[in-house]
mmCIF file of C-alpha atoms in Angstrom:
data_model
loop_
_atom_site.group_PDB
_atom_site.id
_atom_site.type_symbol
_atom_site.label_atom_id
_atom_site.label_comp_id
_atom_site.label_asym_id
_atom_site.label_seq_id
_atom_site.Cartn_x
_atom_site.Cartn_y
_atom_site.Cartn_z
ATOM 1 C CA MET C 85 101.540 29.713 158.119
ATOM 2 C CA GLU C 86 98.120 31.157 157.656
ATOM 3 C CA GLN C 87 99.374 34.591 158.573
ATOM 4 C CA GLN C 88 102.285 34.239 156.163
ATOM 5 C CA GLU C 89 99.947 33.201 153.362
ATOM 6 C CA GLU C 90 97.551 36.098 153.987
ATOM 7 C CA GLN C 91 100.321 38.734 153.985
ATOM 8 C CA PRO C 92 100.883 38.700 150.186
ATOM 9 C CA GLN C 93 97.156 39.240 149.725
ATOM 10 C CA THR C 94 97.257 42.268 151.988
ATOM 11 C CA ASN C 95 100.259 43.646 150.153
ATOM 12 C CA GLN C 96 98.551 43.087 146.828
ATOM 13 C CA VAL C 97 95.502 45.085 147.916
ATOM 14 C CA LYS C 98 97.651 47.963 149.159
ATOM 15 C CA ARG C 99 99.513 48.214 145.826
ATOM 16 C CA GLN C 100 96.442 47.944 143.653
ATOM 17 C CA TYR C 101 96.453 51.812 143.227
ATOM 18 C CA PRO C 102 100.079 52.781 143.687
ATOM 19 C CA GLY C 103 99.677 56.166 142.059
ATOM 20 C CA VAL C 104 102.299 57.563 139.691
ATOM 21 C CA ASP C 105 105.282 55.293 139.175
ATOM 22 C CA PRO C 106 108.486 57.280 139.899
ATOM 23 C CA GLU C 107 110.283 55.121 137.315
ATOM 24 C CA ARG C 108 108.615 57.248 134.615
ATOM 25 C CA PHE C 109 110.046 60.490 135.999
ATOM 26 C CA GLN C 110 113.490 59.470 137.382
ATOM 27 C CA ALA C 111 116.338 58.717 135.048
ATOM 28 C CA SER C 112 118.932 57.765 137.699
ATOM 29 C CA GLY C 113 120.149 54.209 138.092
ATOM 30 C CA ASP C 114 119.336 54.197 141.796
ATOM 31 C CA ALA C 115 115.679 54.782 141.080
ATOM 32 C CA GLN C 116 115.681 51.927 138.604
ATOM 33 C CA ASP C 117 117.435 49.586 141.066
ATOM 34 C CA GLY C 118 114.964 50.482 143.741
ATOM 35 C CA ALA C 119 112.100 49.816 141.420
ATOM 36 C CA SER C 120 113.278 46.220 140.916
ATOM 37 C CA SER C 121 112.311 45.374 144.494
ATOM 38 C CA ARG C 122 108.763 46.429 143.945
ATOM 39 C CA GLN C 123 106.034 44.219 142.593
ATOM 40 C CA PRO C 124 106.134 44.074 138.748
ATOM 41 C CA ARG C 125 103.738 46.532 137.180
ATOM 42 C CA ARG C 126 101.069 45.212 134.834
ATOM 43 C CA THR C 127 101.611 46.574 131.371
ATOM 44 C CA GLU C 128 98.409 45.264 129.925
ATOM 45 C CA THR C 129 95.423 47.490 130.595
ATOM 46 C CA ARG C 130 92.137 45.844 131.235
ATOM 47 C CA ARG C 131 89.790 46.727 128.511
ATOM 48 C CA ALA C 132 86.110 46.200 128.262
ATOM 49 C CA SER C 133 84.983 43.866 125.531
ATOM 50 C CA SER C 134 82.340 46.340 124.511
ATOM 51 C CA VAL C 135 82.575 50.045 125.464
ATOM 52 C CA PRO C 136 79.450 52.058 124.475
ATOM 53 C CA ILE C 137 81.223 55.324 123.500
ATOM 54 C CA ILE C 138 82.499 56.781 120.260
ATOM 55 C CA GLY C 139 86.276 56.582 119.811
ATOM 56 C CA ALA C 140 86.786 54.075 122.626
ATOM 57 C CA LYS C 141 89.853 52.551 120.994
ATOM 58 C CA ARG C 142 91.665 55.900 120.744
ATOM 59 C CA LEU C 143 90.619 56.652 124.303
ATOM 60 C CA LEU C 144 92.056 53.403 125.640
ATOM 61 C CA ASN C 145 95.328 54.016 123.852
ATOM 62 C CA SER C 146 95.564 57.489 125.360
ATOM 63 C CA LEU C 147 95.047 56.039 128.839
ATOM 64 C CA ASP C 148 98.100 53.797 128.554
ATOM 65 C CA GLU C 149 100.056 56.583 130.266
ATOM 66 C CA LEU C 150 98.391 55.637 133.553
ATOM 67 C CA ASN C 151 100.172 53.209 135.902
ATOM 68 C CA ARG C 152 97.248 50.974 136.726
ATOM 69 C CA PRO C 153 94.580 49.198 134.827
ATOM 70 C CA LEU C 154 91.194 50.847 134.437
ATOM 71 C CA THR C 155 87.909 49.145 134.897
ATOM 72 C CA PRO C 156 85.369 49.233 132.057
ATOM 73 C CA GLU C 157 83.201 51.510 134.167
ATOM 74 C CA GLU C 158 86.033 54.025 134.546
ATOM 75 C CA VAL C 159 86.785 53.949 130.840
ATOM 76 C CA THR C 160 83.135 54.487 130.021
ATOM 77 C CA ALA C 161 82.751 57.315 132.546
ATOM 78 C CA TYR C 162 85.897 59.066 131.361
ATOM 79 C CA GLY C 163 84.960 58.694 127.709
ATOM 80 C CA SER C 164 81.427 59.928 128.334
ATOM 81 C CA THR C 165 82.777 63.019 130.078
ATOM 82 C CA VAL C 166 85.118 63.756 127.188
ATOM 83 C CA GLN C 167 82.303 63.237 124.707
ATOM 84 C CA MET C 168 79.993 65.566 126.619
ATOM 85 C CA SER C 169 82.662 68.273 126.835
ATOM 86 C CA MET C 170 83.894 67.876 123.249
ATOM 87 C CA PRO C 171 81.109 66.178 121.285
ATOM 88 C CA MET C 172 82.461 67.176 117.836
ATOM 89 C CA THR C 173 85.575 65.984 116.079
ATOM 90 C CA PRO C 174 88.006 68.520 114.529
ATOM 91 C CA GLU C 175 86.608 67.682 111.100
ATOM 92 C CA MET C 176 83.080 68.384 112.304
ATOM 93 C CA ILE C 177 84.183 71.683 113.870
ATOM 94 C CA ARG C 178 85.852 72.822 110.643
ATOM 95 C CA ASP C 179 82.774 71.866 108.626
ATOM 96 C CA TYR C 180 80.524 73.740 111.062
ATOM 97 C CA ARG C 181 82.648 76.904 110.875
ATOM 98 C CA ARG C 182 82.719 76.714 107.084
ATOM 99 C CA ARG C 183 78.926 76.504 106.955
ATOM 100 C CA VAL C 184 78.573 79.435 109.374
ATOM 101 C CA ASP C 185 80.980 81.510 107.253
ATOM 102 C CA GLU C 186 79.043 80.741 104.074
ATOM 103 C CA SER C 187 75.771 81.622 105.795
ATOM 104 C CA GLN C 188 77.113 84.968 107.034
ATOM 105 C CA LYS C 189 78.554 85.751 103.611
ATOM 106 C CA ALA C 190 75.215 85.014 101.947
ATOM 107 C CA ALA C 191 73.399 87.224 104.476
ATOM 108 C CA ALA C 192 75.795 90.127 103.826
ATOM 109 C CA MET C 193 75.486 89.940 100.049
ATOM 110 C CA PRO C 194 72.531 91.509 98.208
ATOM 111 C CA ALA C 195 69.699 89.253 97.147
ATOM 112 C CA THR C 196 71.044 89.294 93.593
ATOM 113 C CA GLY C 197 74.210 87.532 94.750
ATOM 114 C CA PHE C 198 76.623 90.236 93.562
ATOM 115 C CA ARG C 199 77.527 93.760 94.616
ATOM 116 C CA ALA C 200 76.421 96.829 92.713
ATOM 117 C CA GLN C 201 78.950 98.297 90.305
ATOM 118 C CA PRO C 202 80.535 101.427 91.834
ATOM 119 C CA ILE C 203 80.533 104.565 89.674
ATOM 120 C CA ASN C 204 82.789 107.596 90.037
ATOM 121 C CA ASP C 205 81.742 110.241 87.518
ATOM 122 C CA ALA C 206 81.290 113.959 86.901
ATOM 123 C CA VAL C 207 78.443 115.924 85.329
ATOM 124 C CA ARG C 208 77.768 119.536 84.433
ATOM 125 C CA VAL C 209 74.447 121.064 85.411
ATOM 126 C CA SER C 210 72.806 124.170 84.045
ATOM 127 C CA LEU C 211 70.541 126.171 86.339
ATOM 128 C CA ALA C 212 68.411 127.324 83.419
ATOM 129 C CA ALA C 213 64.774 126.245 83.373
ATOM 130 C CA GLY C 214 63.772 123.225 81.316
ATOM 131 C CA GLN C 215 67.011 121.291 81.843
ATOM 132 C CA PRO C 216 66.829 117.519 82.478
ATOM 133 C CA LEU C 217 67.168 116.402 86.088
ATOM 134 C CA GLN C 218 70.119 114.402 87.324
ATOM 135 C CA SER C 219 69.682 111.072 89.140
ATOM 136 C CA LEU C 220 71.851 109.705 91.924
ATOM 137 C CA TYR C 221 71.814 105.904 92.281
ATOM 138 C CA VAL C 222 72.429 104.582 95.775
ATOM 139 C CA THR C 223 72.666 101.105 97.302
ATOM 140 C CA PRO C 224 71.873 99.927 100.855
ATOM 141 C CA ASN C 225 74.855 99.645 103.217
ATOM 142 C CA THR C 226 76.889 102.131 101.153
ATOM 143 C CA VAL C 227 77.400 105.899 101.201
ATOM 144 C CA SER C 228 77.287 108.092 98.105
ATOM 145 C CA VAL C 229 78.754 111.586 98.053
ATOM 146 C CA MET C 230 78.022 114.588 95.821
ATOM 147 C CA ALA C 231 80.454 117.500 95.497
ATOM 148 C CA PHE C 232 79.455 120.850 93.961
ATOM 149 C CA TYR C 233 81.794 123.140 91.983
ATOM 150 C CA ASP C 234 81.356 126.299 89.946
ATOM 151 C CA LYS C 235 82.391 126.699 86.316
ATOM 152 C CA THR C 236 85.902 127.767 87.310
ATOM 153 C CA GLY C 237 86.433 124.559 89.261
ATOM 154 C CA LYS C 238 86.183 126.144 92.714
ATOM 155 C CA ALA C 239 84.188 124.499 95.487
ATOM 156 C CA TRP C 240 80.640 125.858 95.836
ATOM 157 C CA PRO C 241 79.469 125.516 99.464
ATOM 158 C CA VAL C 242 76.036 124.116 100.246
ATOM 159 C CA ALA C 243 73.708 126.470 102.106
ATOM 160 C CA SER C 244 70.884 124.021 102.860
ATOM 161 C CA TYR C 245 69.171 120.891 101.585
ATOM 162 C CA VAL C 246 65.961 118.926 102.091
ATOM 163 C CA VAL C 247 65.111 115.339 101.154
ATOM 164 C CA GLY C 248 61.655 114.145 100.168
ATOM 165 C CA ARG C 249 61.617 111.026 102.364
ATOM 166 C CA SER C 250 63.847 111.232 105.386
ATOM 167 C CA ASP C 251 62.645 107.799 106.493
ATOM 168 C CA SER C 252 64.075 106.228 103.327
ATOM 169 C CA PHE C 253 67.253 108.270 102.764
ATOM 170 C CA GLN C 254 69.717 109.699 105.255
ATOM 171 C CA VAL C 255 71.343 112.904 103.982
ATOM 172 C CA PHE C 256 73.976 114.975 105.765
ATOM 173 C CA ALA C 257 76.716 117.483 104.977
ATOM 174 C CA LEU C 258 80.228 116.238 105.619
ATOM 175 C CA GLN C 259 81.065 119.405 107.553
ATOM 176 C CA GLU C 260 79.794 122.946 108.066
ATOM 177 C CA GLY C 261 80.371 125.109 105.009
ATOM 178 C CA SER C 262 81.325 122.097 102.903
ATOM 179 C CA ASN C 263 80.446 121.612 99.246
ATOM 180 C CA GLN C 264 79.841 117.884 99.800
ATOM 181 C CA ILE C 265 76.653 116.015 100.675
ATOM 182 C CA ALA C 266 76.540 112.315 101.619
ATOM 183 C CA VAL C 267 73.510 110.108 100.957
ATOM 184 C CA THR C 268 72.800 106.589 102.211
ATOM 185 C CA PRO C 269 69.532 104.654 101.784
ATOM 186 C CA LEU C 270 67.711 103.303 104.823
ATOM 187 C CA VAL C 271 65.531 100.896 102.823
ATOM 188 C CA ASN C 272 66.264 98.230 100.228
ATOM 189 C CA HIS C 273 63.984 99.832 97.656
ATOM 190 C CA GLY C 274 63.117 103.503 97.621
ATOM 191 C CA TYR C 275 62.677 106.583 95.471
ATOM 192 C CA SER C 276 62.700 110.267 96.350
ATOM 193 C CA ASN C 277 64.502 113.504 95.484
ATOM 194 C CA ILE C 278 66.696 116.084 97.159
ATOM 195 C CA VAL C 279 66.671 119.872 96.796
ATOM 196 C CA VAL C 280 70.023 121.606 97.306
ATOM 197 C CA SER C 281 70.510 125.331 97.804
ATOM 198 C CA LEU C 282 74.001 126.730 97.195
ATOM 199 C CA VAL C 283 75.549 129.770 98.847
ATOM 200 C CA GLU C 284 74.757 133.036 97.010
ATOM 201 C CA GLU C 285 72.595 131.207 94.452
ATOM 202 C CA ASP C 286 68.837 131.780 94.383
ATOM 203 C CA ARG C 287 68.024 128.905 92.046
ATOM 204 C CA PRO C 288 67.818 125.448 93.672
ATOM 205 C CA ILE C 289 69.235 122.211 92.323
ATOM 206 C CA VAL C 290 66.899 119.206 92.219
ATOM 207 C CA ILE C 291 68.357 115.691 92.051
ATOM 208 C CA ASN C 292 66.492 112.386 91.934
ATOM 209 C CA LEU C 293 67.407 109.722 94.510
ATOM 210 C CA GLU C 294 66.868 106.094 93.601
ATOM 211 C CA THR C 295 68.059 102.767 95.004
ATOM 212 C CA ASN C 296 69.661 100.426 92.507
ATOM 213 C CA ASP C 297 70.974 96.862 92.782
ATOM 214 C CA THR C 298 73.251 96.896 89.736
ATOM 215 C CA LYS C 299 75.022 100.277 89.939
ATOM 216 C CA THR C 300 75.685 102.924 92.565
ATOM 217 C CA ASN C 301 77.239 106.393 92.471
ATOM 218 C CA PHE C 302 80.004 106.261 95.051
ATOM 219 C CA ARG C 303 81.157 109.753 94.072
ATOM 220 C CA ARG C 304 79.716 112.374 91.754
ATOM 221 C CA ASP C 305 81.298 115.753 90.994
ATOM 222 C CA ILE C 306 78.666 118.268 89.899
ATOM 223 C CA THR C 307 79.872 121.385 88.093
ATOM 224 C CA ILE C 308 77.330 124.213 88.048
ATOM 225 C CA GLU C 309 77.266 126.612 85.120
ATOM 226 C CA GLY C 310 77.744 129.689 87.254
ATOM 227 C CA TYR C 311 80.198 131.532 89.452
ATOM 228 C CA GLY C 312 80.286 130.608 93.125
ATOM 229 C CA PRO C 313 81.549 132.699 96.035
ATOM 230 C CA ASN C 314 85.064 131.251 95.618
ATOM 231 C CA ALA C 315 85.278 131.811 91.858
ATOM 232 C CA LYS C 316 87.943 133.896 90.194
ATOM 233 C CA ARG C 317 86.009 136.657 88.489
ATOM 234 C CA ASN C 318 88.781 137.423 86.013
ATOM 235 C CA PRO C 319 89.803 134.093 84.524
ATOM 236 C CA THR C 320 92.197 133.908 81.606
ATOM 237 C CA PRO C 321 90.088 134.711 78.523
ATOM 238 C CA VAL C 322 89.617 132.144 75.784
ATOM 239 C CA LEU C 323 87.952 132.435 72.411
ATOM 240 C CA ALA C 324 85.046 130.089 73.021
ATOM 241 C CA LYS C 325 83.622 128.274 76.006
ATOM 242 C CA ALA C 326 82.513 124.706 75.383
ATOM 243 C CA SER C 327 78.870 123.854 75.991
ATOM 244 C CA PRO C 328 78.090 121.878 79.168
ATOM 245 C CA SER C 329 76.607 119.191 76.926
ATOM 246 C CA ASP C 330 79.897 118.695 75.068
ATOM 247 C CA GLY C 331 80.704 115.184 76.272
ATOM 248 C CA ILE C 332 84.045 115.038 74.484
ATOM 249 C CA MET C 333 85.360 118.189 76.140
ATOM 250 C CA MET C 334 84.038 116.977 79.501
ATOM 251 C CA ALA C 335 85.916 113.698 79.105
ATOM 252 C CA PHE C 336 89.204 115.459 78.418
ATOM 253 C CA ALA C 337 88.586 117.984 81.201
ATOM 254 C CA HIS C 338 88.143 115.189 83.756
ATOM 255 C CA GLY C 339 90.758 112.922 82.183
ATOM 256 C CA ALA C 340 88.428 109.919 82.300
ATOM 257 C CA ALA C 341 86.107 108.030 79.948
ATOM 258 C CA LEU C 342 88.007 109.366 76.951
ATOM 259 C CA PRO C 343 86.462 108.783 73.526
ATOM 260 C CA GLN C 344 87.589 105.768 71.565
ATOM 261 C CA GLY C 345 90.377 106.661 69.172
ATOM 262 C CA ALA C 346 92.008 109.279 71.404
ATOM 263 C CA VAL C 347 95.799 108.883 71.313
ATOM 264 C CA ARG C 348 97.800 110.024 74.311
ATOM 265 C CA LEU C 349 100.798 112.208 73.442
ATOM 266 C CA THR C 350 104.044 112.838 75.306
ATOM 267 C CA THR C 351 104.706 116.293 76.757
ATOM 268 C CA SER C 352 107.849 117.870 78.189
ATOM 269 C CA ASP C 353 105.937 119.090 81.272
ATOM 270 C CA GLU C 354 104.350 116.782 83.845
ATOM 271 C CA GLY C 355 101.635 119.345 84.540
ATOM 272 C CA VAL C 356 100.378 119.201 80.952
ATOM 273 C CA GLU C 357 98.527 116.265 79.374
ATOM 274 C CA ALA C 358 97.780 116.055 75.672
ATOM 275 C CA TRP C 359 95.798 113.820 73.308
ATOM 276 C CA SER C 360 95.216 113.686 69.584
ATOM 277 C CA TYR C 361 91.642 113.035 68.511
ATOM 278 C CA GLN C 362 89.966 113.474 65.115
ATOM 279 C CA GLY C 363 92.636 115.849 63.837
ATOM 280 C CA GLN C 364 92.494 118.101 66.914
ATOM 281 C CA LEU C 365 94.807 118.570 69.877
ATOM 282 C CA TYR C 366 93.292 118.348 73.368
ATOM 283 C CA VAL C 367 95.314 119.709 76.276
ATOM 284 C CA ARG C 368 94.494 119.203 79.964
ATOM 285 C CA THR C 369 96.281 121.407 82.485
ATOM 286 C CA ALA C 370 95.769 123.738 85.430
ATOM 287 C CA ASP C 371 97.587 126.495 83.545
ATOM 288 C CA ALA C 372 96.327 128.830 80.816
ATOM 289 C CA VAL C 373 97.207 127.970 77.215
ATOM 290 C CA GLN C 374 98.199 131.115 75.304
ATOM 291 C CA THR C 375 99.635 129.932 71.989
ATOM 292 C CA PRO C 376 98.217 128.689 69.759
ATOM 293 C CA SER C 377 94.895 130.242 70.618
ATOM 294 C CA PRO C 378 92.411 127.557 71.779
ATOM 295 C CA ASN C 379 89.223 126.977 69.804
ATOM 296 C CA GLN C 380 87.313 125.845 72.894
ATOM 297 C CA ALA C 381 87.948 125.541 76.622
ATOM 298 C CA LEU C 382 86.197 123.904 79.543
ATOM 299 C CA SER C 383 86.910 124.035 83.280
ATOM 300 C CA ALA C 384 86.681 121.069 85.644
ATOM 301 C CA PRO C 385 86.757 120.710 89.446
ATOM 302 C CA GLY C 386 90.110 121.371 91.035
ATOM 303 C CA GLY C 387 91.019 124.260 88.739
ATOM 304 C CA ILE C 388 91.730 121.972 85.771
ATOM 305 C CA HIS C 389 91.040 123.191 82.227
ATOM 306 C CA ALA C 390 90.679 121.367 78.928
ATOM 307 C CA TYR C 391 91.590 123.114 75.668
ATOM 308 C CA ARG C 392 90.870 122.168 72.082
ATOM 309 C CA LEU C 393 93.277 123.582 69.494
ATOM 310 C CA LYS C 394 94.854 122.692 66.198
ATOM 311 C CA LEU C 395 97.607 120.097 66.078
ATOM 312 C CA THR C 396 100.954 121.609 66.961
ATOM 313 C CA PRO C 397 104.275 120.308 68.316
ATOM 314 C CA MET C 398 104.551 123.149 70.831
ATOM 315 C CA VAL C 399 102.292 125.224 73.088
ATOM 316 C CA LEU C 400 102.939 128.205 75.333
ATOM 317 C CA ILE C 401 101.334 128.174 78.776
ATOM 318 C CA ASN C 402 101.060 130.820 81.473
ATOM 319 C CA ARG C 403 101.979 129.412 84.884
ATOM 320 C CA ASN C 404 101.764 131.869 87.753
ATOM 321 C CA GLY C 405 102.630 134.762 85.465
ATOM 322 C CA SER C 406 105.528 132.992 83.756
ATOM 323 C CA VAL C 407 105.324 131.871 80.134
ATOM 324 C CA MET C 408 106.628 128.364 79.546
ATOM 325 C CA ASN C 409 107.254 126.355 76.401
ATOM 326 C CA VAL C 410 105.844 122.800 76.318
ATOM 327 C CA ARG C 411 106.824 120.369 73.569
ATOM 328 C CA ILE C 412 104.351 117.726 72.414
ATOM 329 C CA THR C 413 105.424 114.531 70.645
ATOM 330 C CA ARG C 414 103.909 111.156 69.856
#
């Protein structure tokens, strides 16, 4: 009798850790029938009255998938391991990443909190003595480029250049024989100048370099009042050349920053643009205007010309030796 009474105790000890219950993975009726002969499985998990870890309740619920009860020590050890491996909740992780992103964004922005306004403009420069110097505004972490053209709009290659402070400004030509020079500042605040020598031109061009937090010249087209090595020596004659200081003609020649009150007109040719301004007709085209005879003309980079003439509903242009009729309407 004693041996018969001790046998259930021995069986109970052997089935204290039965492992994975096959009932959970077998859907057949035979497996279920066979499971009925086994000792009933405890469905209630032993829980500690006080578990010293964060999120213990969620942890205990997640451990219900196991087929045996866990001791409080096991629950605490498992929870501590999870907490050490993943100490932050998803909400904490998202908040941390948001703060890191804001910190990196603040470090990338200038101290003023906003980026400098980019400028894309064009100027005309006279090589005569006594002319005012041009200034190029640059901003750290950006590149500014200057392009040089002659009065006919052809590219004027750069022969050489020198910068006053090479430790504050990095200057380089975009390629050999190019008419473009790129400038980027190496300091947050700096001032210097650059001297540019053009091919077949003895007179140098001096340009001020200055860092600026509010505006920066991303691109500047500089038209020199002279003929470069690529210029057409026999351009179509016009009655009068506009002065380089004529801002209105420059605006129409570049097709940007037009004066207030200029009214755009409709033309029958896509290669011809026209505006009406203060009782005059302004035409912008790469072709030569023949009739009516222009009062003034000005060339821009890219072989574009601006003409000022009296108001007329029709102009004749010379395009590659062919005379064409262009109608102009409002």
